[in-house]
Amino acid sequence: MQSSSTELHDKFHEIFGRTGTSARTKVRTIRAPGRVNLIGDHTDYNDGFVLPMAIEPEVLLLCRARGDGAVRLASTVYPRELVEFSLQKKIERGEPAWSNYSRGVGAELIAAGIPLVGMDALIANTLPVGGGLSSSAAVEIATGLGLLTLAGAELDSTRLALLCQKAEHEYAHVPCGIMDQTIVSAGRAGHAMLLDCRDNAKTFVKLNPQELRVVIVNSMVRHELSGGEYAQRRRQCNEGVEVLRQRDPSVKALRDVTMEQVDAVRASLSEVVYRRCRHVVGENTRTTDAAVALAEQRYERCGELMVQSHHSLRDDYEVSCPELDFLADEAMKVKGVYGARMTGGGFGGCIVALTQPRAVEALSAHLHKTYTAKFGRQPSVLVTTATAGASVVE
Ligand code: GLA
């Protein structure tokens, strides 16, 4: 559970001390939500489509300006570690690992020519770290918004997302796409976002709370994206693009090709690269189809597409794991569940299910019972609504 606002303020003062209450020394609170992706995984770095929404679990960053250009960071998740670096020198990667998200964002804001002031910041988290709900993007966006707010500067949400993505590439060494940072910074309450990852065009799709629930089930298997598999998938997609481009020089990304084009070069692709391409091309179509189905309230259709997406991520893209497969399959046995699939990068983390409101209790009970019996650990079930993107709370 998130500590109350008073508790967090007390904690902030305990760590960083009190220094008066003038406007410059006021403690500001920034909120950055997590995200769940309804459909469209491993498409963002192929210039494709994704359909995420921002969720209630969040990162709160309490921050106060410092006059000396230093950034001091504390986290409620790692209570014994106090980090310090200076904005006035080249910011290097460093220990502990979690600090690199904030170091990177500081460095990228400076590289973008934005004059910053120093900051004391406490990062509090109701998002499971490593749970596949974008806790890292939330920390990045919260840090960015904190530094901007204290400096009296502004940046539009797309630019902030791009800058945070770059920070993640260079300081956390995760070659992520643009989905997570975009939905965390630019989500809209009550809506999912169909994002075109080529030009960042956003189409918001309303979710009707009378008819739908979005249920997230955490397998409690920790996912780790810096572990090589993610980067390998990216390389395999690029291999496919190289071959496709020899036939058609206008091809820039897998986004640009149809399944017929992939089939036409099949003999020149390794079997694995062929399957990776098949996933991405199919997933792009499924994602844009699902956005239309959701907008037209054709929930069964949307659910079917989610199930197909899971199968494709499991068999063609090979980023699922037995725990996620089990949860997604079992979820589909419960009456009133439209669709279920793994969500995010994979290799652990969560599934997402789209359900009728009355199915939620039965779904939760069924998954607790069967998952615990099979894997000897309790899943954690979260029923969530779509929230707004990051903001300055006070
Ligand atoms: C992670 C990355 C995203 C995206 C997903 C898979 O969450 O951070 O950019 O690639 O995996 O869809």
Coordinates of C-alpha atoms and ligand atoms in Angstrom, one line a residue:
M1 CA 0.0 0.0 0.0
Q2 CA 1.1 3.6 -0.6
S3 CA 1.9 5.5 2.5
S4 CA -0.3 8.5 3.1
S5 CA 0.8 11.9 1.9
T6 CA 1.6 13.1 5.5
E7 CA 3.7 10.0 6.0
L8 CA 5.6 10.6 2.8
H9 CA 6.2 14.2 3.7
D10 CA 7.5 13.2 7.2
K11 CA 9.8 10.6 5.5
F12 CA 11.0 13.2 3.1
H13 CA 11.9 15.6 6.0
E14 CA 13.4 12.9 8.0
I15 CA 15.8 12.1 5.1
F16 CA 16.5 15.5 3.7
G17 CA 15.7 17.9 6.7
R18 CA 13.5 21.0 6.7
T19 CA 14.6 24.1 5.0
G20 CA 11.7 26.6 5.3
T21 CA 8.6 27.0 3.2
S22 CA 9.4 29.7 0.6
A23 CA 8.1 28.9 -2.9
R24 CA 11.6 27.8 -3.9
T25 CA 12.0 25.4 -1.1
K26 CA 8.4 24.0 -1.2
V27 CA 8.1 20.2 -1.4
R28 CA 6.4 19.4 -4.7
T29 CA 4.6 16.1 -5.4
I30 CA 4.7 14.5 -8.9
R31 CA 2.6 11.5 -9.8
A32 CA 3.5 9.1 -12.7
P33 CA 1.2 6.1 -13.3
G34 CA 2.1 2.6 -14.3
R35 CA 0.7 1.1 -17.5
V36 CA -0.8 -2.0 -18.8
N37 CA -0.8 -2.9 -22.5
L38 CA -4.2 -4.3 -23.7
I39 CA -2.6 -5.6 -27.0
G40 CA 0.4 -4.9 -29.3
D41 CA 3.5 -6.2 -27.7
H42 CA 7.0 -6.1 -29.3
T43 CA 5.6 -3.9 -32.0
D44 CA 6.7 -0.5 -30.7
Y45 CA 10.3 -0.8 -31.7
N46 CA 9.2 -2.0 -35.1
D47 CA 7.4 1.4 -35.7
G48 CA 4.1 -0.4 -35.1
F49 CA 1.0 0.0 -33.0
V50 CA 0.3 -0.5 -29.3
L51 CA -2.9 -0.1 -27.2
P52 CA -1.9 0.6 -23.6
M53 CA -3.7 2.5 -20.8
A54 CA -2.3 4.2 -17.7
I55 CA -3.3 2.5 -14.4
E56 CA -3.7 3.5 -10.7
P57 CA -0.6 2.0 -9.2
E58 CA 1.9 4.8 -9.4
V59 CA 5.2 6.4 -8.6
L60 CA 5.0 9.5 -6.4
L61 CA 8.1 11.7 -6.4
L62 CA 8.4 14.3 -3.6
C63 CA 10.9 16.9 -4.5
R64 CA 12.5 20.2 -3.4
A65 CA 14.9 22.5 -5.2
R66 CA 18.5 22.7 -4.1
G67 CA 20.7 25.7 -4.9
D68 CA 24.0 23.7 -5.4
G69 CA 23.2 21.7 -8.5
A70 CA 23.3 18.4 -6.6
V71 CA 20.6 15.7 -7.0
R72 CA 20.0 13.5 -3.9
L73 CA 17.7 10.6 -4.3
A74 CA 16.0 8.2 -1.8
S75 CA 13.5 5.5 -2.6
T76 CA 10.9 3.8 -0.3
V77 CA 11.7 0.5 -2.2
Y78 CA 15.4 0.6 -1.3
P79 CA 15.3 2.5 2.1
R80 CA 19.0 2.2 3.0
E81 CA 20.4 3.7 -0.2
L82 CA 20.9 7.5 -0.6
V83 CA 22.2 8.5 -4.0
E84 CA 23.9 11.7 -4.9
F85 CA 25.2 13.2 -8.2
S86 CA 25.7 16.6 -9.6
L87 CA 24.0 18.3 -12.5
Q88 CA 27.1 20.5 -12.9
K89 CA 29.4 17.7 -14.0
K90 CA 28.9 15.0 -16.7
I91 CA 26.5 12.5 -15.2
E92 CA 27.8 9.0 -15.3
R93 CA 26.0 5.7 -14.9
G94 CA 26.4 4.4 -11.3
E95 CA 25.3 2.4 -8.4
P96 CA 22.7 1.5 -7.3
A97 CA 21.1 0.3 -10.5
W98 CA 17.8 2.0 -9.8
S99 CA 19.4 5.4 -9.8
N100 CA 20.3 5.2 -13.5
Y101 CA 16.8 6.0 -14.6
S102 CA 17.0 9.3 -12.8
R103 CA 20.7 9.9 -13.7
G104 CA 19.8 9.3 -17.3
V105 CA 16.8 11.7 -17.3
G106 CA 18.9 14.5 -15.7
A107 CA 21.6 14.0 -18.3
E108 CA 19.2 14.0 -21.2
L109 CA 17.4 17.2 -20.0
I110 CA 20.7 19.0 -19.8
A111 CA 21.7 17.7 -23.2
A112 CA 18.4 19.1 -24.5
G113 CA 19.6 22.5 -23.3
I114 CA 17.1 22.9 -20.4
P115 CA 18.7 24.7 -17.4
L116 CA 18.0 22.7 -14.3
V117 CA 18.3 23.3 -10.6
G118 CA 19.4 20.7 -8.0
M119 CA 16.8 18.5 -6.3
D120 CA 16.2 16.4 -3.2
A121 CA 13.8 13.7 -4.1
L122 CA 12.0 10.8 -2.5
I123 CA 10.6 8.1 -4.8
A124 CA 7.6 6.2 -3.5
N125 CA 6.1 3.3 -5.4
T126 CA 2.9 1.3 -5.4
L127 CA 4.0 -0.3 -8.7
P128 CA 5.7 -3.7 -8.3
V129 CA 9.3 -3.3 -9.4
G130 CA 10.1 -5.8 -12.2
G131 CA 6.4 -6.6 -12.4
G132 CA 6.1 -5.6 -16.1
L133 CA 3.8 -2.6 -15.3
S134 CA 6.4 0.0 -16.3
S135 CA 7.8 1.1 -12.9
S136 CA 11.0 2.2 -14.7
A137 CA 9.2 4.4 -17.1
A138 CA 7.2 5.9 -14.2
V139 CA 10.4 6.7 -12.3
E140 CA 11.9 8.3 -15.4
I141 CA 8.8 10.4 -16.2
A142 CA 8.4 11.4 -12.5
T143 CA 12.1 12.4 -12.3
G144 CA 11.8 14.4 -15.5
L145 CA 8.6 16.2 -14.4
G146 CA 10.2 16.9 -11.0
L147 CA 13.3 18.4 -12.5
L148 CA 11.3 20.5 -15.0
T149 CA 8.9 21.7 -12.3
L150 CA 11.6 22.8 -9.9
A151 CA 13.3 24.6 -12.8
G152 CA 10.1 26.3 -13.8
A153 CA 10.4 24.7 -17.3
E154 CA 8.0 22.8 -19.5
L155 CA 8.3 20.1 -22.1
D156 CA 5.4 18.6 -24.1
S157 CA 4.6 15.0 -23.1
T158 CA 5.9 13.4 -26.4
R159 CA 9.2 15.1 -26.1
L160 CA 9.5 14.1 -22.4
A161 CA 8.7 10.5 -23.4
L162 CA 11.4 10.4 -26.1
L163 CA 13.9 11.9 -23.8
C164 CA 13.2 9.4 -21.1
Q165 CA 13.4 6.5 -23.6
K166 CA 16.8 7.7 -24.6
A167 CA 17.8 7.8 -20.9
E168 CA 16.7 4.2 -20.5
H169 CA 18.7 3.2 -23.6
E170 CA 21.9 4.9 -22.5
Y171 CA 21.8 4.7 -18.7
A172 CA 19.8 1.5 -18.0
H173 CA 21.1 -0.2 -21.1
V174 CA 17.6 -1.4 -22.0
P175 CA 16.9 -0.8 -25.7
C176 CA 13.1 -0.3 -25.1
G177 CA 10.6 1.1 -27.5
I178 CA 8.5 4.2 -26.9
M179 CA 5.2 2.7 -25.6
D180 CA 5.8 2.9 -21.8
Q181 CA 7.2 6.4 -21.6
T182 CA 4.4 7.7 -23.8
I183 CA 1.5 6.2 -22.0
V184 CA 2.9 7.1 -18.6
S185 CA 3.3 10.7 -19.7
A186 CA 0.3 11.2 -21.9
G187 CA -2.4 8.7 -20.8
R188 CA -6.0 9.9 -20.6
A189 CA -8.4 9.0 -17.8
G190 CA -11.1 6.5 -18.9
H191 CA -9.3 5.7 -22.2
A192 CA -6.9 3.4 -23.8
M193 CA -4.4 4.9 -26.2
L194 CA -3.8 3.5 -29.7
L195 CA -0.3 4.8 -30.4
D196 CA 1.3 4.8 -33.7
C197 CA 5.0 4.3 -32.7
R198 CA 6.3 5.7 -36.0
D199 CA 5.0 9.2 -35.6
N200 CA 3.6 9.1 -32.0
A201 CA 0.1 9.9 -33.3
K202 CA -2.4 9.0 -30.5
T203 CA -6.0 8.0 -30.8
F204 CA -7.9 7.6 -27.5
V205 CA -10.4 4.8 -27.2
K206 CA -13.1 5.2 -24.5
L207 CA -13.5 2.3 -22.1
N208 CA -17.0 1.9 -20.7
P209 CA -16.8 1.2 -17.0
Q210 CA -20.4 -0.1 -17.0
E211 CA -19.5 -2.9 -19.4
L212 CA -15.8 -3.7 -18.9
R213 CA -13.2 -4.4 -16.3
V214 CA -9.5 -4.6 -16.9
V215 CA -7.9 -7.1 -14.6
I216 CA -4.2 -7.5 -14.2
V217 CA -2.8 -10.7 -12.7
N218 CA 0.8 -10.7 -11.6
S219 CA 2.5 -14.1 -11.9
M220 CA 5.0 -12.9 -9.3
V221 CA 7.8 -14.1 -11.7
R222 CA 10.1 -11.2 -11.9
H223 CA 10.9 -10.1 -15.4
E224 CA 14.3 -8.6 -16.3
L225 CA 14.5 -6.8 -19.6
S226 CA 18.2 -5.9 -19.4
G227 CA 18.9 -9.7 -19.6
G228 CA 19.7 -9.9 -23.3
E229 CA 16.5 -11.6 -24.7
Y230 CA 14.8 -8.3 -25.4
A231 CA 17.8 -7.0 -27.3
Q232 CA 18.1 -10.2 -29.2
R233 CA 14.4 -9.9 -30.4
R234 CA 15.2 -6.5 -31.7
R235 CA 18.2 -7.8 -33.6
Q236 CA 16.1 -10.6 -35.1
C237 CA 13.5 -8.1 -36.3
N238 CA 16.3 -6.0 -37.9
E239 CA 17.6 -9.1 -39.6
G240 CA 14.2 -9.6 -41.2
V241 CA 14.0 -6.0 -42.3
E242 CA 17.4 -6.2 -44.0
V243 CA 16.2 -9.1 -46.1
L244 CA 12.8 -7.5 -46.9
R245 CA 14.6 -4.3 -47.9
Q246 CA 16.6 -6.1 -50.6
R247 CA 13.4 -6.7 -52.4
D248 CA 11.8 -3.4 -51.6
P249 CA 14.1 -0.5 -50.6
S250 CA 11.2 1.5 -49.3
V251 CA 10.9 -0.9 -46.3
K252 CA 12.2 0.8 -43.2
A253 CA 10.7 -1.4 -40.4
L254 CA 8.4 -4.4 -40.1
R255 CA 5.6 -2.0 -39.8
D256 CA 5.9 -1.5 -43.6
V257 CA 5.3 -5.1 -44.7
T258 CA 2.4 -7.4 -45.2
M259 CA 2.4 -11.1 -44.4
E260 CA 2.5 -11.8 -48.1
Q261 CA 5.8 -9.9 -48.4
V262 CA 7.2 -11.9 -45.4
D263 CA 6.1 -15.1 -47.0
A264 CA 7.7 -14.1 -50.3
V265 CA 11.2 -14.0 -48.7
R266 CA 10.7 -16.9 -46.4
A267 CA 13.4 -19.0 -48.0
S268 CA 16.0 -16.2 -47.3
L269 CA 15.0 -16.0 -43.6
S270 CA 16.1 -18.3 -40.8
E271 CA 13.1 -20.1 -39.3
V272 CA 13.4 -18.1 -36.1
V273 CA 13.5 -14.7 -37.9
Y274 CA 10.5 -15.8 -40.0
R275 CA 8.5 -16.4 -36.9
R276 CA 9.6 -13.2 -35.3
C277 CA 8.4 -11.3 -38.4
R278 CA 5.2 -13.2 -38.5
H279 CA 4.4 -12.1 -34.9
V280 CA 5.1 -8.5 -35.5
V281 CA 3.1 -8.2 -38.7
G282 CA 0.2 -10.1 -37.3
E283 CA 0.3 -8.2 -34.0
N284 CA 0.1 -4.8 -35.7
T285 CA -3.1 -5.9 -37.5
R286 CA -4.5 -7.4 -34.4
T287 CA -3.8 -4.2 -32.4
T288 CA -5.5 -1.8 -34.9
D289 CA -8.4 -4.2 -35.2
A290 CA -8.8 -4.5 -31.5
A291 CA -8.9 -0.7 -31.1
V292 CA -11.8 -0.6 -33.6
A293 CA -13.6 -3.5 -31.9
L294 CA -13.2 -1.8 -28.5
A295 CA -14.5 1.5 -29.8
E296 CA -17.5 -0.3 -31.3
Q297 CA -18.0 -2.2 -28.0
R298 CA -17.5 -5.6 -29.8
Y299 CA -15.8 -7.0 -26.8
E300 CA -15.9 -10.7 -27.9
R301 CA -13.9 -9.7 -31.0
C302 CA -11.4 -7.8 -28.9
G303 CA -11.0 -10.7 -26.6
E304 CA -10.4 -13.1 -29.5
L305 CA -7.6 -10.9 -30.7
M306 CA -6.0 -10.8 -27.3
V307 CA -6.0 -14.6 -27.1
Q308 CA -4.4 -14.7 -30.6
S309 CA -1.8 -12.2 -29.5
H310 CA -0.9 -14.4 -26.5
H311 CA -0.4 -17.4 -28.7
S312 CA 1.7 -15.5 -31.1
L313 CA 3.9 -14.1 -28.3
R314 CA 4.2 -17.6 -26.9
D315 CA 4.9 -19.6 -30.0
D316 CA 6.3 -17.2 -32.6
Y317 CA 8.0 -14.5 -30.5
E318 CA 8.9 -16.9 -27.5
V319 CA 8.7 -14.3 -24.8
S320 CA 6.1 -15.9 -22.6
C321 CA 6.8 -18.4 -19.7
P322 CA 4.8 -21.4 -18.3
E323 CA 3.3 -19.2 -15.5
L324 CA 1.9 -16.6 -17.9
D325 CA 0.6 -19.3 -20.3
F326 CA -1.1 -21.0 -17.4
L327 CA -2.8 -17.7 -16.2
A328 CA -3.9 -16.7 -19.7
D329 CA -5.4 -20.2 -20.4
E330 CA -7.1 -20.5 -17.0
A331 CA -8.5 -17.0 -17.2
M332 CA -10.3 -18.0 -20.5
K333 CA -12.1 -20.8 -18.6
V334 CA -14.1 -18.3 -16.5
K335 CA -17.5 -17.2 -17.8
G336 CA -17.6 -13.5 -18.7
V337 CA -13.9 -13.2 -19.6
Y338 CA -13.6 -11.8 -23.1
G339 CA -9.8 -12.2 -23.5
A340 CA -6.6 -12.7 -21.7
R341 CA -2.9 -12.4 -22.6
M342 CA 0.5 -11.7 -21.3
T343 CA 1.3 -8.0 -21.3
G344 CA 4.5 -6.0 -21.8
G345 CA 8.0 -7.4 -22.4
G346 CA 7.3 -10.9 -21.1
F347 CA 9.5 -13.5 -19.4
G348 CA 7.4 -13.0 -16.3
G349 CA 5.4 -10.1 -15.0
C350 CA 1.6 -9.9 -15.6
I351 CA -1.3 -11.0 -17.7
V352 CA -4.1 -8.7 -18.6
A353 CA -7.8 -9.8 -18.9
L354 CA -10.7 -8.0 -20.4
T355 CA -13.9 -9.0 -18.6
Q356 CA -17.5 -8.3 -17.8
P357 CA -17.8 -6.6 -14.4
R358 CA -19.6 -9.6 -12.9
A359 CA -16.8 -12.0 -13.9
V360 CA -14.1 -10.3 -11.7
E361 CA -14.7 -12.2 -8.5
A362 CA -14.9 -15.6 -10.1
L363 CA -11.8 -14.9 -12.2
S364 CA -9.8 -13.9 -9.1
A365 CA -11.0 -16.9 -7.1
H366 CA -10.2 -19.3 -9.9
L367 CA -6.8 -18.0 -10.6
H368 CA -5.8 -17.9 -6.9
K369 CA -6.9 -21.5 -6.5
T370 CA -5.4 -23.0 -9.7
Y371 CA -2.2 -21.0 -9.9
T372 CA -1.3 -21.6 -6.3
A373 CA -2.0 -25.3 -6.6
K374 CA 0.2 -25.5 -9.7
F375 CA 3.1 -23.2 -8.9
G376 CA 3.0 -22.9 -5.1
R377 CA 2.8 -19.1 -5.1
Q378 CA -0.1 -16.7 -4.9
P379 CA -0.7 -14.5 -7.9
S380 CA -1.7 -10.9 -7.2
V381 CA -4.9 -9.7 -8.8
L382 CA -5.6 -6.0 -9.5
V383 CA -8.7 -4.6 -11.0
T384 CA -7.9 -1.2 -12.4
T385 CA -9.4 1.7 -14.4
A386 CA -7.6 3.9 -17.0
T387 CA -6.1 6.9 -15.3
A388 CA -4.5 10.1 -16.6
G389 CA -0.8 10.4 -17.4
A390 CA 1.8 12.0 -15.2
S391 CA 1.1 15.3 -13.4
V392 CA 2.2 17.7 -10.8
V393 CA -0.1 17.0 -7.8
E394 CA 1.0 19.9 -5.7
Ligands
GLA1 C1 8.8 -3.4 -22.7 C2 9.4 -2.2 -23.4 C3 8.4 -1.6 -24.4 C4 7.8 -2.7 -25.3 C5 7.4 -3.9 -24.5 C6 6.9 -5.0 -25.3 O1 7.8 -3.0 -21.8 O2 9.8 -1.2 -22.5 O3 9.0 -0.6 -25.1 O4 8.7 -3.0 -26.3 O5 8.4 -4.4 -23.6 O6 5.8 -4.6 -26.0

